[in-house]
Amino acid sequence: DGEITTYDLRMRKPNTGDLMSNSAIHSFEHMLATFLRNSKIKDNVIYCGPMGCQTGFYVLIKNSDNEKFLNVLKECLKGIISYDGQIFGNSEIECGNYKNLSLDEAKKEALMYLDILNKPQSFCYE
């Protein structure tokens, strides 16, 4: 209806064989979704989830401002990188596959993606 923006957070080049592992996707999702739901735009976050092709994530935001979202996303990635504790939702009650979580993998993905976002020329695939 024009009020919702879907962001395609492409973290891997499609169809290259360089896919995110299930554990990396799962772990990054737990961390990013939690950070977004506790950010400056928390009231506008509708959904954050992985692409089935294992190349990134979709984030749906209502009443979004692209520049504001990019800044919040970078803050969330920095939060993941600097986080020291148990991964969010790492329990049998909160997650259907809680044994498949790795904070190290989530941090690695956040660091790689933050690097991509800080290099605008890398947004285009050759």
mmCIF file of N, CA and C in Angstrom:
data_model
loop_
_atom_site.group_PDB
_atom_site.id
_atom_site.type_symbol
_atom_site.label_atom_id
_atom_site.label_comp_id
_atom_site.label_asym_id
_atom_site.label_seq_id
_atom_site.Cartn_x
_atom_site.Cartn_y
_atom_site.Cartn_z
ATOM 1 N N ASP A 1 0.826 -1.212 0.000
ATOM 2 C CA ASP A 1 0.000 0.000 0.000
ATOM 3 C C ASP A 1 0.860 1.262 0.000
ATOM 4 N N GLY A 2 2.135 1.106 -0.254
ATOM 5 C CA GLY A 2 3.013 2.253 -0.312
ATOM 6 C C GLY A 2 3.621 2.657 1.014
ATOM 7 N N GLU A 3 3.166 2.084 2.108
ATOM 8 C CA GLU A 3 3.696 2.444 3.422
ATOM 9 C C GLU A 3 4.800 1.503 3.882
ATOM 10 N N ILE A 4 4.964 0.385 3.182
ATOM 11 C CA ILE A 4 5.942 -0.622 3.592
ATOM 12 C C ILE A 4 7.044 -0.727 2.541
ATOM 13 N N THR A 5 8.285 -0.691 3.012
ATOM 14 C CA THR A 5 9.447 -0.841 2.139
ATOM 15 C C THR A 5 10.122 -2.167 2.463
ATOM 16 N N THR A 6 10.425 -2.926 1.425
ATOM 17 C CA THR A 6 11.180 -4.160 1.585
ATOM 18 C C THR A 6 12.617 -3.886 1.199
ATOM 19 N N TYR A 7 13.513 -4.105 2.145
ATOM 20 C CA TYR A 7 14.943 -3.958 1.884
ATOM 21 C C TYR A 7 15.537 -5.327 1.616
ATOM 22 N N ASP A 8 16.259 -5.428 0.518
ATOM 23 C CA ASP A 8 16.954 -6.635 0.108
ATOM 24 C C ASP A 8 18.401 -6.474 0.561
ATOM 25 N N LEU A 9 18.750 -7.103 1.670
ATOM 26 C CA LEU A 9 20.108 -7.012 2.197
ATOM 27 C C LEU A 9 20.929 -8.145 1.595
ATOM 28 N N ARG A 10 21.446 -7.899 0.403
ATOM 29 C CA ARG A 10 22.179 -8.930 -0.317
ATOM 30 C C ARG A 10 23.596 -8.995 0.231
ATOM 31 N N MET A 11 23.920 -10.110 0.849
ATOM 32 C CA MET A 11 25.214 -10.272 1.506
ATOM 33 C C MET A 11 26.178 -11.151 0.723
ATOM 34 N N ARG A 12 25.677 -11.817 -0.273
ATOM 35 C CA ARG A 12 26.491 -12.671 -1.138
ATOM 36 C C ARG A 12 26.059 -12.447 -2.589
ATOM 37 N N LYS A 13 26.997 -12.591 -3.494
ATOM 38 C CA LYS A 13 26.674 -12.517 -4.910
ATOM 39 C C LYS A 13 25.891 -13.780 -5.278
ATOM 40 N N PRO A 14 24.717 -13.619 -5.878
ATOM 41 C CA PRO A 14 23.890 -14.795 -6.225
ATOM 42 C C PRO A 14 24.565 -15.739 -7.216
ATOM 43 N N ASN A 15 24.241 -16.996 -7.089
ATOM 44 C CA ASN A 15 24.626 -18.046 -8.033
ATOM 45 C C ASN A 15 26.132 -18.207 -8.212
ATOM 46 N N THR A 16 26.877 -18.013 -7.129
ATOM 47 C CA THR A 16 28.332 -18.162 -7.215
ATOM 48 C C THR A 16 28.837 -19.329 -6.382
ATOM 49 N N GLY A 17 27.981 -19.904 -5.569
ATOM 50 C CA GLY A 17 28.412 -20.979 -4.687
ATOM 51 C C GLY A 17 28.884 -20.461 -3.341
ATOM 52 N N ASP A 18 29.044 -19.148 -3.215
ATOM 53 C CA ASP A 18 29.454 -18.534 -1.949
ATOM 54 C C ASP A 18 28.196 -18.219 -1.146
ATOM 55 N N LEU A 19 27.670 -19.216 -0.482
ATOM 56 C CA LEU A 19 26.428 -19.062 0.266
ATOM 57 C C LEU A 19 26.694 -18.967 1.761
ATOM 58 N N MET A 20 25.765 -18.375 2.467
ATOM 59 C CA MET A 20 25.846 -18.340 3.923
ATOM 60 C C MET A 20 25.478 -19.719 4.455
ATOM 61 N N SER A 21 26.192 -20.179 5.452
ATOM 62 C CA SER A 21 25.846 -21.467 6.058
ATOM 63 C C SER A 21 24.551 -21.314 6.844
ATOM 64 N N ASN A 22 23.886 -22.424 7.091
ATOM 65 C CA ASN A 22 22.644 -22.383 7.857
ATOM 66 C C ASN A 22 22.875 -21.780 9.238
ATOM 67 N N SER A 23 23.961 -22.156 9.870
ATOM 68 C CA SER A 23 24.268 -21.629 11.194
ATOM 69 C C SER A 23 24.527 -20.123 11.151
ATOM 70 N N ALA A 24 25.212 -19.654 10.127
ATOM 71 C CA ALA A 24 25.477 -18.221 9.990
ATOM 72 C C ALA A 24 24.183 -17.446 9.765
ATOM 73 N N ILE A 25 23.343 -17.950 8.883
ATOM 74 C CA ILE A 25 22.053 -17.304 8.618
ATOM 75 C C ILE A 25 21.227 -17.239 9.893
ATOM 76 N N HIS A 26 21.116 -18.357 10.557
ATOM 77 C CA HIS A 26 20.301 -18.478 11.757
ATOM 78 C C HIS A 26 20.809 -17.539 12.849
ATOM 79 N N SER A 27 22.097 -17.532 13.062
ATOM 80 C CA SER A 27 22.694 -16.724 14.121
ATOM 81 C C SER A 27 22.580 -15.234 13.820
ATOM 82 N N PHE A 28 22.880 -14.852 12.582
ATOM 83 C CA PHE A 28 22.776 -13.457 12.182
ATOM 84 C C PHE A 28 21.335 -12.971 12.289
ATOM 85 N N GLU A 29 20.395 -13.820 11.915
ATOM 86 C CA GLU A 29 18.971 -13.460 12.011
ATOM 87 C C GLU A 29 18.583 -13.161 13.456
ATOM 88 N N HIS A 30 18.971 -14.019 14.379
ATOM 89 C CA HIS A 30 18.639 -13.791 15.791
ATOM 90 C C HIS A 30 19.165 -12.433 16.254
ATOM 91 N N MET A 31 20.400 -12.137 15.885
ATOM 92 C CA MET A 31 21.040 -10.910 16.352
ATOM 93 C C MET A 31 20.477 -9.677 15.652
ATOM 94 N N LEU A 32 20.393 -9.700 14.320
ATOM 95 C CA LEU A 32 19.917 -8.526 13.588
ATOM 96 C C LEU A 32 18.465 -8.205 13.933
ATOM 97 N N ALA A 33 17.626 -9.213 13.952
ATOM 98 C CA ALA A 33 16.208 -8.971 14.260
ATOM 99 C C ALA A 33 16.049 -8.355 15.647
ATOM 100 N N THR A 34 16.800 -8.835 16.608
ATOM 101 C CA THR A 34 16.705 -8.303 17.968
ATOM 102 C C THR A 34 17.214 -6.867 18.028
ATOM 103 N N PHE A 35 18.345 -6.612 17.403
ATOM 104 C CA PHE A 35 18.866 -5.241 17.401
ATOM 105 C C PHE A 35 17.906 -4.289 16.692
ATOM 106 N N LEU A 36 17.338 -4.701 15.556
ATOM 107 C CA LEU A 36 16.383 -3.837 14.848
ATOM 108 C C LEU A 36 15.140 -3.567 15.693
ATOM 109 N N ARG A 37 14.655 -4.595 16.374
ATOM 110 C CA ARG A 37 13.436 -4.445 17.188
ATOM 111 C C ARG A 37 13.674 -3.629 18.453
ATOM 112 N N ASN A 38 14.920 -3.273 18.703
ATOM 113 C CA ASN A 38 15.260 -2.438 19.852
ATOM 114 C C ASN A 38 15.947 -1.145 19.423
ATOM 115 N N SER A 39 15.843 -0.809 18.151
ATOM 116 C CA SER A 39 16.529 0.366 17.601
ATOM 117 C C SER A 39 15.617 1.591 17.600
ATOM 118 N N LYS A 40 16.125 2.666 17.025
ATOM 119 C CA LYS A 40 15.363 3.914 16.892
ATOM 120 C C LYS A 40 14.117 3.733 16.033
ATOM 121 N N ILE A 41 14.109 2.713 15.188
ATOM 122 C CA ILE A 41 12.967 2.495 14.291
ATOM 123 C C ILE A 41 12.136 1.283 14.716
ATOM 124 N N LYS A 42 12.266 0.874 15.966
ATOM 125 C CA LYS A 42 11.631 -0.360 16.447
ATOM 126 C C LYS A 42 10.133 -0.418 16.182
ATOM 127 N N ASP A 43 9.451 0.709 16.243
ATOM 128 C CA ASP A 43 8.001 0.714 16.028
ATOM 129 C C ASP A 43 7.624 0.515 14.569
ATOM 130 N N ASN A 44 8.600 0.608 13.668
ATOM 131 C CA ASN A 44 8.332 0.461 12.245
ATOM 132 C C ASN A 44 8.831 -0.861 11.659
ATOM 133 N N VAL A 45 9.494 -1.664 12.471
ATOM 134 C CA VAL A 45 10.012 -2.944 11.976
ATOM 135 C C VAL A 45 8.871 -3.948 11.893
ATOM 136 N N ILE A 46 8.673 -4.482 10.706
ATOM 137 C CA ILE A 46 7.618 -5.471 10.483
ATOM 138 C C ILE A 46 8.200 -6.879 10.438
ATOM 139 N N TYR A 47 9.314 -7.030 9.742
ATOM 140 C CA TYR A 47 9.864 -8.373 9.530
ATOM 141 C C TYR A 47 11.347 -8.281 9.227
ATOM 142 N N CYS A 48 12.082 -9.266 9.700
ATOM 143 C CA CYS A 48 13.495 -9.446 9.360
ATOM 144 C C CYS A 48 13.722 -10.944 9.243
ATOM 145 N N GLY A 49 14.072 -11.402 8.054
ATOM 146 C CA GLY A 49 14.273 -12.834 7.884
ATOM 147 C C GLY A 49 15.158 -13.160 6.704
ATOM 148 N N PRO A 50 15.676 -14.384 6.677
ATOM 149 C CA PRO A 50 16.635 -14.784 5.644
ATOM 150 C C PRO A 50 15.987 -15.096 4.306
ATOM 151 N N MET A 51 16.793 -14.936 3.266
ATOM 152 C CA MET A 51 16.394 -15.361 1.926
ATOM 153 C C MET A 51 16.629 -16.863 1.839
ATOM 154 N N GLY A 52 15.724 -17.551 1.233
ATOM 155 C CA GLY A 52 15.878 -18.991 1.069
ATOM 156 C C GLY A 52 17.098 -19.372 0.251
ATOM 157 N N CYS A 53 17.575 -18.464 -0.568
ATOM 158 C CA CYS A 53 18.740 -18.750 -1.420
ATOM 159 C C CYS A 53 20.061 -18.611 -0.680
ATOM 160 N N GLN A 54 20.005 -18.253 0.599
ATOM 161 C CA GLN A 54 21.190 -18.164 1.464
ATOM 162 C C GLN A 54 22.178 -17.079 1.050
ATOM 163 N N THR A 55 21.644 -15.993 0.470
ATOM 164 C CA THR A 55 22.508 -14.894 0.038
ATOM 165 C C THR A 55 22.243 -13.594 0.791
ATOM 166 N N GLY A 56 21.308 -13.593 1.705
ATOM 167 C CA GLY A 56 21.029 -12.365 2.440
ATOM 168 C C GLY A 56 19.725 -12.412 3.205
ATOM 169 N N PHE A 57 19.184 -11.224 3.441
ATOM 170 C CA PHE A 57 17.995 -11.071 4.289
ATOM 171 C C PHE A 57 17.029 -10.072 3.687
ATOM 172 N N TYR A 58 15.779 -10.211 4.086
ATOM 173 C CA TYR A 58 14.765 -9.205 3.790
ATOM 174 C C TYR A 58 14.399 -8.523 5.093
ATOM 175 N N VAL A 59 14.258 -7.210 5.022
ATOM 176 C CA VAL A 59 13.778 -6.439 6.161
ATOM 177 C C VAL A 59 12.628 -5.578 5.652
ATOM 178 N N LEU A 60 11.475 -5.684 6.295
ATOM 179 C CA LEU A 60 10.315 -4.885 5.938
ATOM 180 C C LEU A 60 10.100 -3.821 6.998
ATOM 181 N N ILE A 61 10.011 -2.568 6.538
ATOM 182 C CA ILE A 61 9.879 -1.422 7.422
ATOM 183 C C ILE A 61 8.705 -0.572 6.944
ATOM 184 N N LYS A 62 7.860 -0.141 7.872
ATOM 185 C CA LYS A 62 6.785 0.779 7.487
ATOM 186 C C LYS A 62 7.262 2.210 7.672
ATOM 187 N N ASN A 63 6.747 3.084 6.825
ATOM 188 C CA ASN A 63 7.082 4.513 6.859
ATOM 189 C C ASN A 63 8.595 4.737 6.887
ATOM 190 N N SER A 64 9.289 4.053 6.018
ATOM 191 C CA SER A 64 10.748 4.068 6.047
ATOM 192 C C SER A 64 11.349 5.280 5.352
ATOM 193 N N ASP A 65 12.502 5.632 5.831
ATOM 194 C CA ASP A 65 13.363 6.634 5.217
ATOM 195 C C ASP A 65 14.673 5.903 4.923
ATOM 196 N N ASN A 66 15.063 5.848 3.664
ATOM 197 C CA ASN A 66 16.216 5.026 3.275
ATOM 198 C C ASN A 66 17.497 5.391 4.017
ATOM 199 N N GLU A 67 17.789 6.671 4.125
ATOM 200 C CA GLU A 67 19.019 7.084 4.800
ATOM 201 C C GLU A 67 18.975 6.721 6.287
ATOM 202 N N LYS A 68 17.825 6.928 6.907
ATOM 203 C CA LYS A 68 17.683 6.588 8.330
ATOM 204 C C LYS A 68 17.837 5.079 8.522
ATOM 205 N N PHE A 69 17.211 4.292 7.631
ATOM 206 C CA PHE A 69 17.329 2.839 7.745
ATOM 207 C C PHE A 69 18.783 2.397 7.604
ATOM 208 N N LEU A 70 19.493 2.964 6.618
ATOM 209 C CA LEU A 70 20.893 2.591 6.419
ATOM 210 C C LEU A 70 21.716 2.901 7.669
ATOM 211 N N ASN A 71 21.495 4.051 8.265
ATOM 212 C CA ASN A 71 22.231 4.415 9.485
ATOM 213 C C ASN A 71 21.898 3.472 10.640
ATOM 214 N N VAL A 72 20.620 3.131 10.796
ATOM 215 C CA VAL A 72 20.217 2.198 11.855
ATOM 216 C C VAL A 72 20.802 0.818 11.593
ATOM 217 N N LEU A 73 20.786 0.379 10.351
ATOM 218 C CA LEU A 73 21.350 -0.922 9.998
ATOM 219 C C LEU A 73 22.833 -0.973 10.364
ATOM 220 N N LYS A 74 23.558 0.068 10.036
ATOM 221 C CA LYS A 74 24.982 0.107 10.381
ATOM 222 C C LYS A 74 25.180 0.076 11.894
ATOM 223 N N GLU A 75 24.331 0.783 12.631
ATOM 224 C CA GLU A 75 24.404 0.749 14.096
ATOM 225 C C GLU A 75 24.151 -0.663 14.615
ATOM 226 N N CYS A 76 23.171 -1.341 14.033
ATOM 227 C CA CYS A 76 22.853 -2.715 14.447
ATOM 228 C C CYS A 76 24.023 -3.653 14.159
ATOM 229 N N LEU A 77 24.642 -3.503 12.986
ATOM 230 C CA LEU A 77 25.790 -4.338 12.636
ATOM 231 C C LEU A 77 26.940 -4.103 13.605
ATOM 232 N N LYS A 78 27.184 -2.855 13.945
ATOM 233 C CA LYS A 78 28.230 -2.539 14.919
ATOM 234 C C LYS A 78 27.884 -3.134 16.285
ATOM 235 N N GLY A 79 26.590 -3.132 16.615
ATOM 236 C CA GLY A 79 26.151 -3.742 17.866
ATOM 237 C C GLY A 79 26.422 -5.235 17.906
ATOM 238 N N ILE A 80 26.166 -5.902 16.792
ATOM 239 C CA ILE A 80 26.441 -7.344 16.709
ATOM 240 C C ILE A 80 27.941 -7.593 16.870
ATOM 241 N N ILE A 81 28.742 -6.815 16.158
ATOM 242 C CA ILE A 81 30.197 -6.992 16.180
ATOM 243 C C ILE A 81 30.752 -6.819 17.591
ATOM 244 N N SER A 82 30.220 -5.862 18.328
ATOM 245 C CA SER A 82 30.768 -5.569 19.658
ATOM 246 C C SER A 82 30.070 -6.336 20.787
ATOM 247 N N TYR A 83 29.024 -7.082 20.462
ATOM 248 C CA TYR A 83 28.245 -7.786 21.485
ATOM 249 C C TYR A 83 29.073 -8.883 22.140
ATOM 250 N N ASP A 84 28.959 -8.963 23.443
ATOM 251 C CA ASP A 84 29.652 -10.000 24.198
ATOM 252 C C ASP A 84 28.652 -10.597 25.188
ATOM 253 N N GLY A 85 28.154 -11.741 24.874
ATOM 254 C CA GLY A 85 27.167 -12.393 25.721
ATOM 255 C C GLY A 85 26.576 -13.576 24.986
ATOM 256 N N GLN A 86 25.518 -14.106 25.532
ATOM 257 C CA GLN A 86 24.845 -15.232 24.888
ATOM 258 C C GLN A 86 24.005 -14.699 23.728
ATOM 259 N N ILE A 87 24.013 -15.405 22.627
ATOM 260 C CA ILE A 87 23.246 -14.985 21.463
ATOM 261 C C ILE A 87 21.766 -14.883 21.837
ATOM 262 N N PHE A 88 21.100 -13.869 21.335
ATOM 263 C CA PHE A 88 19.690 -13.649 21.658
ATOM 264 C C PHE A 88 18.843 -14.851 21.236
ATOM 265 N N GLY A 89 17.941 -15.257 22.085
ATOM 266 C CA GLY A 89 17.039 -16.360 21.779
ATOM 267 C C GLY A 89 17.690 -17.726 21.817
ATOM 268 N N ASN A 90 18.796 -17.853 22.499
ATOM 269 C CA ASN A 90 19.533 -19.119 22.535
ATOM 270 C C ASN A 90 19.019 -20.023 23.657
ATOM 271 N N SER A 91 17.782 -20.479 23.486
ATOM 272 C CA SER A 91 17.213 -21.428 24.441
ATOM 273 C C SER A 91 16.158 -22.285 23.745
ATOM 274 N N GLU A 92 15.908 -23.423 24.321
ATOM 275 C CA GLU A 92 14.930 -24.351 23.754
ATOM 276 C C GLU A 92 13.533 -23.738 23.718
ATOM 277 N N ILE A 93 13.229 -22.890 24.673
ATOM 278 C CA ILE A 93 11.909 -22.247 24.737
ATOM 279 C C ILE A 93 11.753 -21.200 23.637
ATOM 280 N N GLU A 94 12.837 -20.484 23.315
ATOM 281 C CA GLU A 94 12.757 -19.367 22.366
ATOM 282 C C GLU A 94 13.045 -19.741 20.920
ATOM 283 N N CYS A 95 13.683 -20.891 20.689
ATOM 284 C CA CYS A 95 14.136 -21.224 19.343
ATOM 285 C C CYS A 95 13.967 -22.712 19.070
ATOM 286 N N GLY A 96 13.493 -23.021 17.889
ATOM 287 C CA GLY A 96 13.278 -24.409 17.498
ATOM 288 C C GLY A 96 14.543 -25.148 17.094
ATOM 289 N N ASN A 97 15.659 -24.441 17.013
ATOM 290 C CA ASN A 97 16.925 -25.074 16.655
ATOM 291 C C ASN A 97 18.066 -24.330 17.356
ATOM 292 N N TYR A 98 17.915 -24.134 18.656
ATOM 293 C CA TYR A 98 18.828 -23.298 19.426
ATOM 294 C C TYR A 98 20.263 -23.831 19.485
ATOM 295 N N LYS A 99 20.464 -25.106 19.193
ATOM 296 C CA LYS A 99 21.821 -25.663 19.219
ATOM 297 C C LYS A 99 22.618 -25.276 17.970
ATOM 298 N N ASN A 100 21.956 -24.667 16.998
ATOM 299 C CA ASN A 100 22.592 -24.282 15.743
ATOM 300 C C ASN A 100 22.833 -22.764 15.700
ATOM 301 N N LEU A 101 23.373 -22.221 16.784
ATOM 302 C CA LEU A 101 23.642 -20.790 16.867
ATOM 303 C C LEU A 101 25.105 -20.549 17.219
ATOM 304 N N SER A 102 25.675 -19.512 16.607
ATOM 305 C CA SER A 102 27.076 -19.184 16.856
ATOM 306 C C SER A 102 27.256 -17.671 16.811
ATOM 307 N N LEU A 103 27.601 -17.081 17.934
ATOM 308 C CA LEU A 103 27.851 -15.648 17.969
ATOM 309 C C LEU A 103 29.034 -15.287 17.074
ATOM 310 N N ASP A 104 30.048 -16.120 17.033
ATOM 311 C CA ASP A 104 31.205 -15.850 16.177
ATOM 312 C C ASP A 104 30.794 -15.747 14.710
ATOM 313 N N GLU A 105 29.906 -16.636 14.263
ATOM 314 C CA GLU A 105 29.446 -16.582 12.877
ATOM 315 C C GLU A 105 28.613 -15.332 12.625
ATOM 316 N N ALA A 106 27.766 -14.959 13.572
ATOM 317 C CA ALA A 106 26.962 -13.739 13.427
ATOM 318 C C ALA A 106 27.871 -12.518 13.334
ATOM 319 N N LYS A 107 28.889 -12.467 14.167
ATOM 320 C CA LYS A 107 29.836 -11.345 14.142
ATOM 321 C C LYS A 107 30.588 -11.294 12.813
ATOM 322 N N LYS A 108 30.988 -12.438 12.311
ATOM 323 C CA LYS A 108 31.709 -12.497 11.035
ATOM 324 C C LYS A 108 30.837 -11.944 9.906
ATOM 325 N N GLU A 109 29.566 -12.342 9.875
ATOM 326 C CA GLU A 109 28.647 -11.863 8.843
ATOM 327 C C GLU A 109 28.426 -10.361 8.980
ATOM 328 N N ALA A 110 28.251 -9.881 10.210
ATOM 329 C CA ALA A 110 28.030 -8.456 10.444
ATOM 330 C C ALA A 110 29.239 -7.639 9.990
ATOM 331 N N LEU A 111 30.419 -8.117 10.289
ATOM 332 C CA LEU A 111 31.638 -7.424 9.902
ATOM 333 C C LEU A 111 31.776 -7.373 8.383
ATOM 334 N N MET A 112 31.515 -8.486 7.718
ATOM 335 C CA MET A 112 31.600 -8.533 6.256
ATOM 336 C C MET A 112 30.586 -7.587 5.623
ATOM 337 N N TYR A 113 29.355 -7.580 6.142
ATOM 338 C CA TYR A 113 28.312 -6.749 5.536
ATOM 339 C C TYR A 113 28.543 -5.267 5.821
ATOM 340 N N LEU A 114 29.007 -4.946 7.009
ATOM 341 C CA LEU A 114 29.312 -3.549 7.323
ATOM 342 C C LEU A 114 30.399 -3.040 6.379
ATOM 343 N N ASP A 115 31.365 -3.876 6.085
ATOM 344 C CA ASP A 115 32.412 -3.506 5.138
ATOM 345 C C ASP A 115 31.810 -3.226 3.758
ATOM 346 N N ILE A 116 30.877 -4.045 3.328
ATOM 347 C CA ILE A 116 30.198 -3.839 2.040
ATOM 348 C C ILE A 116 29.446 -2.511 2.056
ATOM 349 N N LEU A 117 28.708 -2.243 3.112
ATOM 350 C CA LEU A 117 27.912 -1.017 3.184
ATOM 351 C C LEU A 117 28.780 0.239 3.240
ATOM 352 N N ASN A 118 29.973 0.116 3.728
ATOM 353 C CA ASN A 118 30.879 1.262 3.797
ATOM 354 C C ASN A 118 31.654 1.481 2.509
ATOM 355 N N LYS A 119 31.461 0.603 1.519
ATOM 356 C CA LYS A 119 32.097 0.734 0.205
ATOM 357 C C LYS A 119 31.005 0.739 -0.851
ATOM 358 N N PRO A 120 30.398 1.902 -1.130
ATOM 359 C CA PRO A 120 29.265 1.965 -2.057
ATOM 360 C C PRO A 120 29.522 1.333 -3.421
ATOM 361 N N GLN A 121 30.764 1.384 -3.906
ATOM 362 C CA GLN A 121 31.048 0.801 -5.214
ATOM 363 C C GLN A 121 30.837 -0.707 -5.211
ATOM 364 N N SER A 122 30.843 -1.343 -4.046
ATOM 365 C CA SER A 122 30.690 -2.799 -4.006
ATOM 366 C C SER A 122 29.249 -3.245 -4.113
ATOM 367 N N PHE A 123 28.308 -2.304 -4.222
ATOM 368 C CA PHE A 123 26.904 -2.679 -4.345
ATOM 369 C C PHE A 123 26.596 -3.291 -5.701
ATOM 370 N N CYS A 124 27.390 -2.994 -6.697
ATOM 371 C CA CYS A 124 27.130 -3.481 -8.036
ATOM 372 C C CYS A 124 27.919 -4.756 -8.313
ATOM 373 N N TYR A 125 27.237 -5.725 -8.893
ATOM 374 C CA TYR A 125 27.911 -6.959 -9.272
ATOM 375 C C TYR A 125 28.395 -6.841 -10.709
ATOM 376 N N GLU A 126 29.543 -7.412 -10.976
ATOM 377 C CA GLU A 126 30.085 -7.385 -12.349
ATOM 378 C C GLU A 126 29.454 -8.463 -13.179
#
